[in-house]
């Protein structure tokens, strides 16, 4: 499987952030975590504000349910 290159700059690019968000969401859903846990994991791991976090979730193809 060929992956896309990830920037190693000090400040993550939008592509890096989206790729990380997608990875975190995918792992959270596979492990049985609910969307609420997923959102908290994303906030702490990549420190996104609410608007950017929702955008990353949407871009990854998921919809938060608000369940805890």
PDB file of C-alpha atoms in Angstrom:
ATOM      1  CA  UNK A   1       0.000   0.000   0.000  1.00  0.00           C
ATOM      2  CA  UNK A   2       1.451   3.317  -1.019  1.00  0.00           C
ATOM      3  CA  UNK A   3       0.950   6.260   1.336  1.00  0.00           C
ATOM      4  CA  UNK A   4       1.225   9.933   0.666  1.00  0.00           C
ATOM      5  CA  UNK A   5       4.255  11.751   2.070  1.00  0.00           C
ATOM      6  CA  UNK A   6       3.791  13.635   5.317  1.00  0.00           C
ATOM      7  CA  UNK A   7       5.442  16.997   5.908  1.00  0.00           C
ATOM      8  CA  UNK A   8       7.977  17.027   8.732  1.00  0.00           C
ATOM      9  CA  UNK A   9       7.702  20.782   9.316  1.00  0.00           C
ATOM     10  CA  UNK A  10       7.205  22.143  12.836  1.00  0.00           C
ATOM     11  CA  UNK A  11       3.714  23.356  11.956  1.00  0.00           C
ATOM     12  CA  UNK A  12       1.419  20.673  10.508  1.00  0.00           C
ATOM     13  CA  UNK A  13      -0.037  21.437   7.110  1.00  0.00           C
ATOM     14  CA  UNK A  14      -3.794  21.027   6.505  1.00  0.00           C
ATOM     15  CA  UNK A  15      -3.032  17.765   4.675  1.00  0.00           C
ATOM     16  CA  UNK A  16      -1.039  16.473   7.675  1.00  0.00           C
ATOM     17  CA  UNK A  17      -3.823  17.463  10.044  1.00  0.00           C
ATOM     18  CA  UNK A  18      -6.500  15.818   7.911  1.00  0.00           C
ATOM     19  CA  UNK A  19      -4.465  12.621   7.547  1.00  0.00           C
ATOM     20  CA  UNK A  20      -3.894  12.457  11.299  1.00  0.00           C
ATOM     21  CA  UNK A  21      -7.550  13.179  12.022  1.00  0.00           C
ATOM     22  CA  UNK A  22      -8.647  10.435   9.638  1.00  0.00           C
ATOM     23  CA  UNK A  23      -6.203   7.991  11.248  1.00  0.00           C
ATOM     24  CA  UNK A  24      -7.392   8.828  14.776  1.00  0.00           C
ATOM     25  CA  UNK A  25     -11.052   8.536  13.824  1.00  0.00           C
ATOM     26  CA  UNK A  26     -10.489   5.215  12.073  1.00  0.00           C
ATOM     27  CA  UNK A  27      -8.601   3.769  15.070  1.00  0.00           C
ATOM     28  CA  UNK A  28     -11.216   5.045  17.515  1.00  0.00           C
ATOM     29  CA  UNK A  29     -14.083   3.523  15.557  1.00  0.00           C
ATOM     30  CA  UNK A  30     -12.265   0.197  15.106  1.00  0.00           C
ATOM     31  CA  UNK A  31     -11.600  -0.021  18.835  1.00  0.00           C
ATOM     32  CA  UNK A  32     -15.294   0.535  19.603  1.00  0.00           C
ATOM     33  CA  UNK A  33     -14.937   4.055  20.958  1.00  0.00           C
ATOM     34  CA  UNK A  34     -17.914   6.332  20.412  1.00  0.00           C
ATOM     35  CA  UNK A  35     -17.756   9.556  18.465  1.00  0.00           C
ATOM     36  CA  UNK A  36     -17.589  11.596  21.678  1.00  0.00           C
ATOM     37  CA  UNK A  37     -14.426   9.813  22.706  1.00  0.00           C
ATOM     38  CA  UNK A  38     -13.092  10.248  19.187  1.00  0.00           C
ATOM     39  CA  UNK A  39     -13.609  14.008  19.329  1.00  0.00           C
ATOM     40  CA  UNK A  40     -11.791  14.245  22.674  1.00  0.00           C
ATOM     41  CA  UNK A  41      -8.894  12.155  21.368  1.00  0.00           C
ATOM     42  CA  UNK A  42      -8.575  14.418  18.337  1.00  0.00           C
ATOM     43  CA  UNK A  43      -8.649  17.581  20.431  1.00  0.00           C
ATOM     44  CA  UNK A  44      -5.877  16.399  22.724  1.00  0.00           C
ATOM     45  CA  UNK A  45      -3.730  14.811  20.002  1.00  0.00           C
ATOM     46  CA  UNK A  46      -3.745  17.600  17.438  1.00  0.00           C
ATOM     47  CA  UNK A  47      -5.231  20.530  19.363  1.00  0.00           C
ATOM     48  CA  UNK A  48      -7.778  21.517  16.744  1.00  0.00           C
ATOM     49  CA  UNK A  49     -10.326  24.173  17.477  1.00  0.00           C
ATOM     50  CA  UNK A  50     -13.958  23.048  17.112  1.00  0.00           C
ATOM     51  CA  UNK A  51     -14.421  24.327  13.552  1.00  0.00           C
ATOM     52  CA  UNK A  52     -11.237  22.688  12.221  1.00  0.00           C
ATOM     53  CA  UNK A  53     -11.986  19.482  14.127  1.00  0.00           C
ATOM     54  CA  UNK A  54     -15.477  19.221  12.593  1.00  0.00           C
ATOM     55  CA  UNK A  55     -13.998  19.937   9.153  1.00  0.00           C
ATOM     56  CA  UNK A  56     -11.436  17.152   9.595  1.00  0.00           C
ATOM     57  CA  UNK A  57     -14.137  14.698  10.719  1.00  0.00           C
ATOM     58  CA  UNK A  58     -16.284  15.631   7.720  1.00  0.00           C
ATOM     59  CA  UNK A  59     -13.336  15.334   5.327  1.00  0.00           C
ATOM     60  CA  UNK A  60     -12.587  11.861   6.702  1.00  0.00           C
ATOM     61  CA  UNK A  61     -16.154  10.851   5.829  1.00  0.00           C
ATOM     62  CA  UNK A  62     -17.609  10.436   9.311  1.00  0.00           C
ATOM     63  CA  UNK A  63     -20.416  12.213  11.111  1.00  0.00           C
ATOM     64  CA  UNK A  64     -20.209  12.805  14.880  1.00  0.00           C
ATOM     65  CA  UNK A  65     -23.227  11.453  16.759  1.00  0.00           C
ATOM     66  CA  UNK A  66     -22.695  13.283  20.034  1.00  0.00           C
ATOM     67  CA  UNK A  67     -22.826  10.025  22.009  1.00  0.00           C
ATOM     68  CA  UNK A  68     -20.524   9.702  25.017  1.00  0.00           C
TER      69      UNK A  68
END
